[in-house]
PDB file of C-alpha atoms and ligand atoms in Angstrom:
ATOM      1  CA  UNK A1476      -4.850  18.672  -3.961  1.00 52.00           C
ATOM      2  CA  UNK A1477      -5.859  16.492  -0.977  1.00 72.00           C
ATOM      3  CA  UNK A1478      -2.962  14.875   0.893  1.00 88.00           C
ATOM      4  CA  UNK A1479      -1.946  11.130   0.786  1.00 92.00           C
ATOM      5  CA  UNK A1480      -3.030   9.279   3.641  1.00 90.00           C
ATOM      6  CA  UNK A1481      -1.105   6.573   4.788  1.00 93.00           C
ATOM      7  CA  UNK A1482      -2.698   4.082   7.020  1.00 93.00           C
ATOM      8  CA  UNK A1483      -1.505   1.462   5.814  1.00 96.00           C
ATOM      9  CA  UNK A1484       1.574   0.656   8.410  1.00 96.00           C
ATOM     10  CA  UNK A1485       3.663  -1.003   5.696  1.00 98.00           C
ATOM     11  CA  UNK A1486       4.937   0.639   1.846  1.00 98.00           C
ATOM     12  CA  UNK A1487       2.568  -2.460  -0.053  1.00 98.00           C
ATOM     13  CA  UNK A1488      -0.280  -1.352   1.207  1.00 98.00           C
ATOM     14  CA  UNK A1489       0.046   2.046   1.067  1.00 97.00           C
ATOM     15  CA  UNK A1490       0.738   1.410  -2.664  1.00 98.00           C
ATOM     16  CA  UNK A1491      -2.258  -0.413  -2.813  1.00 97.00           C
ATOM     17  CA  UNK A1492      -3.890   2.306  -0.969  1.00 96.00           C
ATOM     18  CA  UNK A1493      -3.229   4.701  -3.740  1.00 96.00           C
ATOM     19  CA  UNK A1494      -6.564   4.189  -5.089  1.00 93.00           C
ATOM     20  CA  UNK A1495      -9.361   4.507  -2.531  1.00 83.00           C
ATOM     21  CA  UNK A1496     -12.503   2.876  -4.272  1.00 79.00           C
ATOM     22  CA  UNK A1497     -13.013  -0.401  -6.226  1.00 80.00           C
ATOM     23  CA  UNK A1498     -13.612  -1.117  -9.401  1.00 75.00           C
ATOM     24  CA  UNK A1499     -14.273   2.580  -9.708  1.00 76.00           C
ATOM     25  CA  UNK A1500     -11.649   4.718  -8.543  1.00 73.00           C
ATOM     26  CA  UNK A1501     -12.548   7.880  -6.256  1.00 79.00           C
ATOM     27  CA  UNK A1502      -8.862   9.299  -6.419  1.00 87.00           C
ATOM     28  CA  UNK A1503      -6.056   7.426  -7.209  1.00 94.00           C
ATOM     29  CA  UNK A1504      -2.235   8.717  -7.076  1.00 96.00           C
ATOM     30  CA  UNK A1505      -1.448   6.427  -9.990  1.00 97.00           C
ATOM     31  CA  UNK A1506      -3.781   7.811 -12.495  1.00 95.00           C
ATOM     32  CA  UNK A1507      -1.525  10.553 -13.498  1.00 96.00           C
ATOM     33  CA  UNK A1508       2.703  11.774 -13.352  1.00 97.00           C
ATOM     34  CA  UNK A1509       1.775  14.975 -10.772  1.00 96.00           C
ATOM     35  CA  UNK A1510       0.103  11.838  -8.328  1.00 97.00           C
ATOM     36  CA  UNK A1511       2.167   9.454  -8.436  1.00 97.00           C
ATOM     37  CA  UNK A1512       4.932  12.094  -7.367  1.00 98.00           C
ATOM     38  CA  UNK A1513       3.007  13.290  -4.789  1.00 97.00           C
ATOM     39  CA  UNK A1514       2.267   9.851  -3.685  1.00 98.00           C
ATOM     40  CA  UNK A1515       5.481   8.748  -3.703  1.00 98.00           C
ATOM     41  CA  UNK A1516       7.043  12.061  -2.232  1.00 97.00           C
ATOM     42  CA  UNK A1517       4.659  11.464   0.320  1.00 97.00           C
ATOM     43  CA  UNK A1518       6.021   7.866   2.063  1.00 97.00           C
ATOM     44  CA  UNK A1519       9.447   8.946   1.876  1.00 96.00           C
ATOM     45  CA  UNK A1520      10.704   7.622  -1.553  1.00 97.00           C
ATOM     46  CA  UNK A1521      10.710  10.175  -4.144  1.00 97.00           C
ATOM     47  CA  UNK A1522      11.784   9.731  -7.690  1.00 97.00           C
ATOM     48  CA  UNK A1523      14.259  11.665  -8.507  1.00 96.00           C
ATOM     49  CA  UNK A1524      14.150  10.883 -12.162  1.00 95.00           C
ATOM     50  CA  UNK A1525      11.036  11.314 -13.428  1.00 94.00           C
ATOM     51  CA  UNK A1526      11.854   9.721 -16.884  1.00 92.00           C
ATOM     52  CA  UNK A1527       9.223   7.142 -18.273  1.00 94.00           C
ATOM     53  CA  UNK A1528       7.435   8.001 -15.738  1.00 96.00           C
ATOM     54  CA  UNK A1529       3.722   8.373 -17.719  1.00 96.00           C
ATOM     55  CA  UNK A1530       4.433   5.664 -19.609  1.00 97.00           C
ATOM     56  CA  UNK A1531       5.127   3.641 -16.666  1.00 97.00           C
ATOM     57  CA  UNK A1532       1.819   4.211 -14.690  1.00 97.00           C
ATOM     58  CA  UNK A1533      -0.428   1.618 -16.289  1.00 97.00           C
ATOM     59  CA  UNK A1534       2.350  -0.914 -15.065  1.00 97.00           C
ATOM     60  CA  UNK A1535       2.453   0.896 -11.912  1.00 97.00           C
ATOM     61  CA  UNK A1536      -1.478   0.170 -11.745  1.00 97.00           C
ATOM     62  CA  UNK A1537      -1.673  -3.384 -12.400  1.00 97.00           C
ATOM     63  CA  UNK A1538       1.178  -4.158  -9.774  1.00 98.00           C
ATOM     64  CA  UNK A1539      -0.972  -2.473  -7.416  1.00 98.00           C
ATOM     65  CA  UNK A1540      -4.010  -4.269  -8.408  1.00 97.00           C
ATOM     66  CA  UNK A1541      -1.568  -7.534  -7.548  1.00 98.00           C
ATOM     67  CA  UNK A1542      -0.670  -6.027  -4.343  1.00 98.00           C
ATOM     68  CA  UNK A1543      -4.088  -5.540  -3.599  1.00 98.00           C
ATOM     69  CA  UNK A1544      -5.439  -8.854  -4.334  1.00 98.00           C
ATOM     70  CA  UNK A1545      -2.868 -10.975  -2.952  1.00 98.00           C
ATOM     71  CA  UNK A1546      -3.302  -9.085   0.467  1.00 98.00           C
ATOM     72  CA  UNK A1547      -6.914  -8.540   0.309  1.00 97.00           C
ATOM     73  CA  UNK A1548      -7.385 -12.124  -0.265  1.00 98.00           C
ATOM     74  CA  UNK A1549      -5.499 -13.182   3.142  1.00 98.00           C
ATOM     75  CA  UNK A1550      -6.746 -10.154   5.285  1.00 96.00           C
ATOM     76  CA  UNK A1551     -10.191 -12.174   4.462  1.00 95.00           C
ATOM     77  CA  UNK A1552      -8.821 -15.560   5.109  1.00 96.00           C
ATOM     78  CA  UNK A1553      -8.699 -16.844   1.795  1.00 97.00           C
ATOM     79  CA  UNK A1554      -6.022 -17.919  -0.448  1.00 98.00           C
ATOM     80  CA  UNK A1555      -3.721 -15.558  -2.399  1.00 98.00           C
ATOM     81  CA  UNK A1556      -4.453 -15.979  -6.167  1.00 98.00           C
ATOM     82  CA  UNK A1557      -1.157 -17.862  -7.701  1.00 98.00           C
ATOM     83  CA  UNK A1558      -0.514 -15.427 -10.694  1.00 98.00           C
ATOM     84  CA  UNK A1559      -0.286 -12.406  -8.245  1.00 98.00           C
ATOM     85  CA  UNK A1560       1.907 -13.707  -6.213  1.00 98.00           C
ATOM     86  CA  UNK A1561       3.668 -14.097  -9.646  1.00 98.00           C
ATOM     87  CA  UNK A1562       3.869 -10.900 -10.611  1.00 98.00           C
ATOM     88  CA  UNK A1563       5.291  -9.365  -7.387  1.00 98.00           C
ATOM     89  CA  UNK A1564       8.083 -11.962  -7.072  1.00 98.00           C
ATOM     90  CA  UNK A1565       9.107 -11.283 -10.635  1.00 98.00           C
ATOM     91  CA  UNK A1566       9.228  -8.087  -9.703  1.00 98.00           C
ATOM     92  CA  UNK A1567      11.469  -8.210  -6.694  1.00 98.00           C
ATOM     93  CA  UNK A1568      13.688 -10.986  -8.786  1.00 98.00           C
ATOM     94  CA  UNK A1569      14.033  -7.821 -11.218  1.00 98.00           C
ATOM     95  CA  UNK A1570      14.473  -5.827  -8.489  1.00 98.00           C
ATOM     96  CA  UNK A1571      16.799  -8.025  -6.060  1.00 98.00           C
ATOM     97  CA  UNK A1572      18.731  -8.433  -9.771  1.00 98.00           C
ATOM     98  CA  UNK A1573      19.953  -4.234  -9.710  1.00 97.00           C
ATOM     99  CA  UNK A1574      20.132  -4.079  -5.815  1.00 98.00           C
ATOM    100  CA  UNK A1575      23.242  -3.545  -3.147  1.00 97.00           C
ATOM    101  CA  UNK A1576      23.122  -4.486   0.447  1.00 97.00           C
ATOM    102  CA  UNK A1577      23.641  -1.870   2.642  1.00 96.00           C
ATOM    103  CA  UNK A1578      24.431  -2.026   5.815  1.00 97.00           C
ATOM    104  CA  UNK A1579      21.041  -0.277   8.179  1.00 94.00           C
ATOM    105  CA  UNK A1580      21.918   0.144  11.404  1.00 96.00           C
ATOM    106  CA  UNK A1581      22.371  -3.529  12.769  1.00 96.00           C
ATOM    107  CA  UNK A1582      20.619  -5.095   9.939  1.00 96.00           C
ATOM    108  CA  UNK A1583      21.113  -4.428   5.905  1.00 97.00           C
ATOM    109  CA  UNK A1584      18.169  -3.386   3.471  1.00 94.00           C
ATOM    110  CA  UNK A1585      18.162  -3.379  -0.153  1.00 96.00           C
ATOM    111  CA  UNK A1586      19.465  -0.610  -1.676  1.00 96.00           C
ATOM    112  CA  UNK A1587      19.626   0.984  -5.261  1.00 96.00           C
ATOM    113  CA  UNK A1588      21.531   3.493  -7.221  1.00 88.00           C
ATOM    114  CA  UNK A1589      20.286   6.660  -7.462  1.00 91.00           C
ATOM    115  CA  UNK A1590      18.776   8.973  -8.592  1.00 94.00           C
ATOM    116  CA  UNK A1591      15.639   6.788  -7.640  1.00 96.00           C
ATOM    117  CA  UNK A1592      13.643   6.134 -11.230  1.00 96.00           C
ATOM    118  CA  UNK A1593      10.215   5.035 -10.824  1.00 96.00           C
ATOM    119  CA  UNK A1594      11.535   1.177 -11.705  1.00 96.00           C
ATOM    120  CA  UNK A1595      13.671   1.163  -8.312  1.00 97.00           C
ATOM    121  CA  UNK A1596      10.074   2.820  -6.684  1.00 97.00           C
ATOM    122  CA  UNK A1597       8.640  -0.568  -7.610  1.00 97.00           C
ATOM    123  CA  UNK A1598      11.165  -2.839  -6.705  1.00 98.00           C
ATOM    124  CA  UNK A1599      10.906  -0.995  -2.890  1.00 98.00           C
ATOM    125  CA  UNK A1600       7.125  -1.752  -2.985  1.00 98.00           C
ATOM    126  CA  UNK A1601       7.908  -5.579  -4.345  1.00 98.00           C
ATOM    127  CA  UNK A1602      10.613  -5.843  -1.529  1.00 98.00           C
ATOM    128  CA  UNK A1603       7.957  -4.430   0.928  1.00 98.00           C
ATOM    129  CA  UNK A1604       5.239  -7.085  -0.277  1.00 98.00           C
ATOM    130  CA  UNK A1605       7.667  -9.775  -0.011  1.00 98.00           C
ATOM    131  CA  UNK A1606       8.911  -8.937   3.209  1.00 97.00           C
ATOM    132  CA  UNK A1607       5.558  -8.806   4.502  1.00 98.00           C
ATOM    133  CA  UNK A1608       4.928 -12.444   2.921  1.00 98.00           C
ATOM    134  CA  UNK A1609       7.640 -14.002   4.593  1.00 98.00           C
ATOM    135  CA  UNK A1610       8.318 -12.366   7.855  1.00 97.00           C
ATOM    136  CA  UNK A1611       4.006 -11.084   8.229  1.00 96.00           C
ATOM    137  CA  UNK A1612       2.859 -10.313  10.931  1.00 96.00           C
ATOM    138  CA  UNK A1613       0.061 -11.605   8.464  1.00 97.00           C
ATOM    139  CA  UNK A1614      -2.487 -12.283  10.985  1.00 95.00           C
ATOM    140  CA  UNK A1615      -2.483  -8.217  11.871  1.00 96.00           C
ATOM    141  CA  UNK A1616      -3.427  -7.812   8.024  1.00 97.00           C
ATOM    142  CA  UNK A1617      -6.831  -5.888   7.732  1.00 95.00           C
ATOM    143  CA  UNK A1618      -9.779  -5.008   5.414  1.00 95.00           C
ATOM    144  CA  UNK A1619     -11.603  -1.604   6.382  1.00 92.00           C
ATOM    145  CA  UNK A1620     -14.717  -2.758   6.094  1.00 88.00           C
ATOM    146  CA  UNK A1621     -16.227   0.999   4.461  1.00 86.00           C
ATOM    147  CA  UNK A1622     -13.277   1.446   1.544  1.00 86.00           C
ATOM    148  CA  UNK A1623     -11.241  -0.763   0.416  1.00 84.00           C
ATOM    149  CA  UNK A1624      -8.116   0.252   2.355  1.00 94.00           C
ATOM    150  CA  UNK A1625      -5.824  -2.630   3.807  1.00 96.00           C
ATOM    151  CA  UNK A1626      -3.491  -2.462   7.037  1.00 96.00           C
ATOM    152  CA  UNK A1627      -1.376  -3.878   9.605  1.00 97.00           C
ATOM    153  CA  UNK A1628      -3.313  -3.578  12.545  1.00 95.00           C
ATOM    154  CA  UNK A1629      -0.605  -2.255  15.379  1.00 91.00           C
ATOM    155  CA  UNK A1630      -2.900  -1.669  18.555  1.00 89.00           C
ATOM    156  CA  UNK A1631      -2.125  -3.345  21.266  1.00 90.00           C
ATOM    157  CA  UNK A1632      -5.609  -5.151  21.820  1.00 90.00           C
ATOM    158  CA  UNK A1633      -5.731  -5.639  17.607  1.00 89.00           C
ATOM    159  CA  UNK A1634      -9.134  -4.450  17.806  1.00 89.00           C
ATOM    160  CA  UNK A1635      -8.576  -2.102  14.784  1.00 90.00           C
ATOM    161  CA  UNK A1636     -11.286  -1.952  12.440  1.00 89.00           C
ATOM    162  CA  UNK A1637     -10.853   1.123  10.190  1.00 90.00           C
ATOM    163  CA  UNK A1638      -8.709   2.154   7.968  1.00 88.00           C
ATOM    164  CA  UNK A1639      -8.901   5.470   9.832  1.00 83.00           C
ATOM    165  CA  UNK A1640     -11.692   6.745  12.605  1.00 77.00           C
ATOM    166  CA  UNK A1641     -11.527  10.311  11.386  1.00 78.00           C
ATOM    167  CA  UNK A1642     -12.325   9.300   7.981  1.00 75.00           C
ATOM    168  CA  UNK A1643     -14.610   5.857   7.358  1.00 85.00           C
ATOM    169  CA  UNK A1644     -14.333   4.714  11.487  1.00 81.00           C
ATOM    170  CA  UNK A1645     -16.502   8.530  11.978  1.00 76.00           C
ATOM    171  CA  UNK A1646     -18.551   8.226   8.818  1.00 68.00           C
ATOM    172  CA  UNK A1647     -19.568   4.729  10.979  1.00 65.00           C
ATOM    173  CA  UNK A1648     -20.264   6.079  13.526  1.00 63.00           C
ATOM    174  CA  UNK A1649     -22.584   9.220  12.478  1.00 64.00           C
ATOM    175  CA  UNK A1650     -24.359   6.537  10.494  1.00 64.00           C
ATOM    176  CA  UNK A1651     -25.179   4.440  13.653  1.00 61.00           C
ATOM    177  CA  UNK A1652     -25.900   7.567  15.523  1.00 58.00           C
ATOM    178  CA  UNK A1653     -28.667   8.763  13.119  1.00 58.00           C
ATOM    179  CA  UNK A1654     -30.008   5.458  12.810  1.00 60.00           C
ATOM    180  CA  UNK A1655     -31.016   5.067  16.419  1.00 56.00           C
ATOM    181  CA  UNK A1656     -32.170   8.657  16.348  1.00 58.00           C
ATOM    182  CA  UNK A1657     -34.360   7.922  13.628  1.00 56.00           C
ATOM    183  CA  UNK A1658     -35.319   4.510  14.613  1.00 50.00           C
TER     184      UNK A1658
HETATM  185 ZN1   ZN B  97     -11.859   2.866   5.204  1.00 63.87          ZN
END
C-alpha cells in the first residue's frame, strides 16, 4: 500500500485529502475499513475501536465531501455553500456535546474518552474545520491547481502553489520542460 501524504498543514484538509481525484476517485482512504485505519493511523489519531467502523464510511465520505467544498469554495474566492457549513457545525455541536477540556500546555483542546471510535475521529476533523473557520489563517488556504488537494500555504513568501513539488509541482514541471523541447 502507498503511504498517506499529508500536505495539507491542518487535520480538515488532510481529511479532505483522503481522496486524491474528483468526481472519480484515484485512491481514497475512506473507501474501505483497512484505509481509513491507515489514514487515520497516519495523522496521529488512530481508532482504537474499530466498531461500526464499515458502516460508518459512507458518512465518513460525505463529511469529507463537505469539508471539501466548503474549503475549496474559499481557497477560490467564492462563497462557502450554506448546507456544508451545516453539516460540519452539526457535527462539532455533536461532537463539542461528548467532549472535556483539557488543559494543553498553556491553552486547552477538546478532548474525548477513549478508546478513540471512529465518531470521536470525526468530531476532531469537525473541531479542526471549525477552528480553521474562525481563527483561518483563511487567506493561506490553497487549491493545487493539478489534483484536487487543498492547503494552508506556510512559506514565508506564500508563493506555494502545489500540493507537493515532488508529486504534481514535478509532474509541472517535466510537462513545461518537454514542451519547450518540443516546441
Ligand atoms: Zn496536487
Amino acid at each position: 500500500m502507498t503511504e498517506v501524504e499529508l500536505v495539507g498543514n491542518a487535520l480538515c484538509l488532510d481529511f479532505a485529502n483522503t481522496v486524491n481525484a474528483r468526481p472519480v476517485a484515484r485512491r481514497d482512504w475512506l473507501a474501505a475499513p483497512e484505509g481509513a485505519l491507515t489514514w487515520a493511523r497516519a495523522v496521529g489519531l488512530p481508532v482504537e475501536d474499530p466498531a461500526g467502523l464499515a458502516e460508518a464510511l459512507p458518512g465518513m465520505r460525505e463529511m469529507r465531501e463537505a469539508v471539501f467544498r466548503v474549503f475549496d469554495a474559499l481557497a477560490e474566492g467564492a462563497r462557502a455553500p450554506r448546507a456544508d457549513l451545516d453539516s460540519v457545525l452539526a457535527a462539532h455541536a455533536e461532537g463539542v456535546g461528548r467532549a472535556r477540556l483539557e488543559a494543553d500546555g498553556e491553552l486547552f483542546r477538546l478532548r474525548w474518552e477513549s478508546p478513540r471510535t471512529v465518531r470521536v475521529l470525526l468530531w476532531e476533523v469537525a473541531a479542526s474545520a471549525v477552528e480553521l473557520l474562525t481563527h483561518g489563517p483563511l487567506d493561506r488556504l490553497g487549491a493545487c491547481p493539478s489534483c484536487v488537494w487543498l492547503f494552508l500555504d506556510t512559506s514565508k513568501n506564500r508563493r506555494r502553489r502545489w500540493c507537493s513539488m515532488t508529486t504534481c509541482g514535478s509532474r509541472d514541471k517535466s510537462r513545461r520542460y518537454y514542451a519547450t523541447r518540443s516546441s
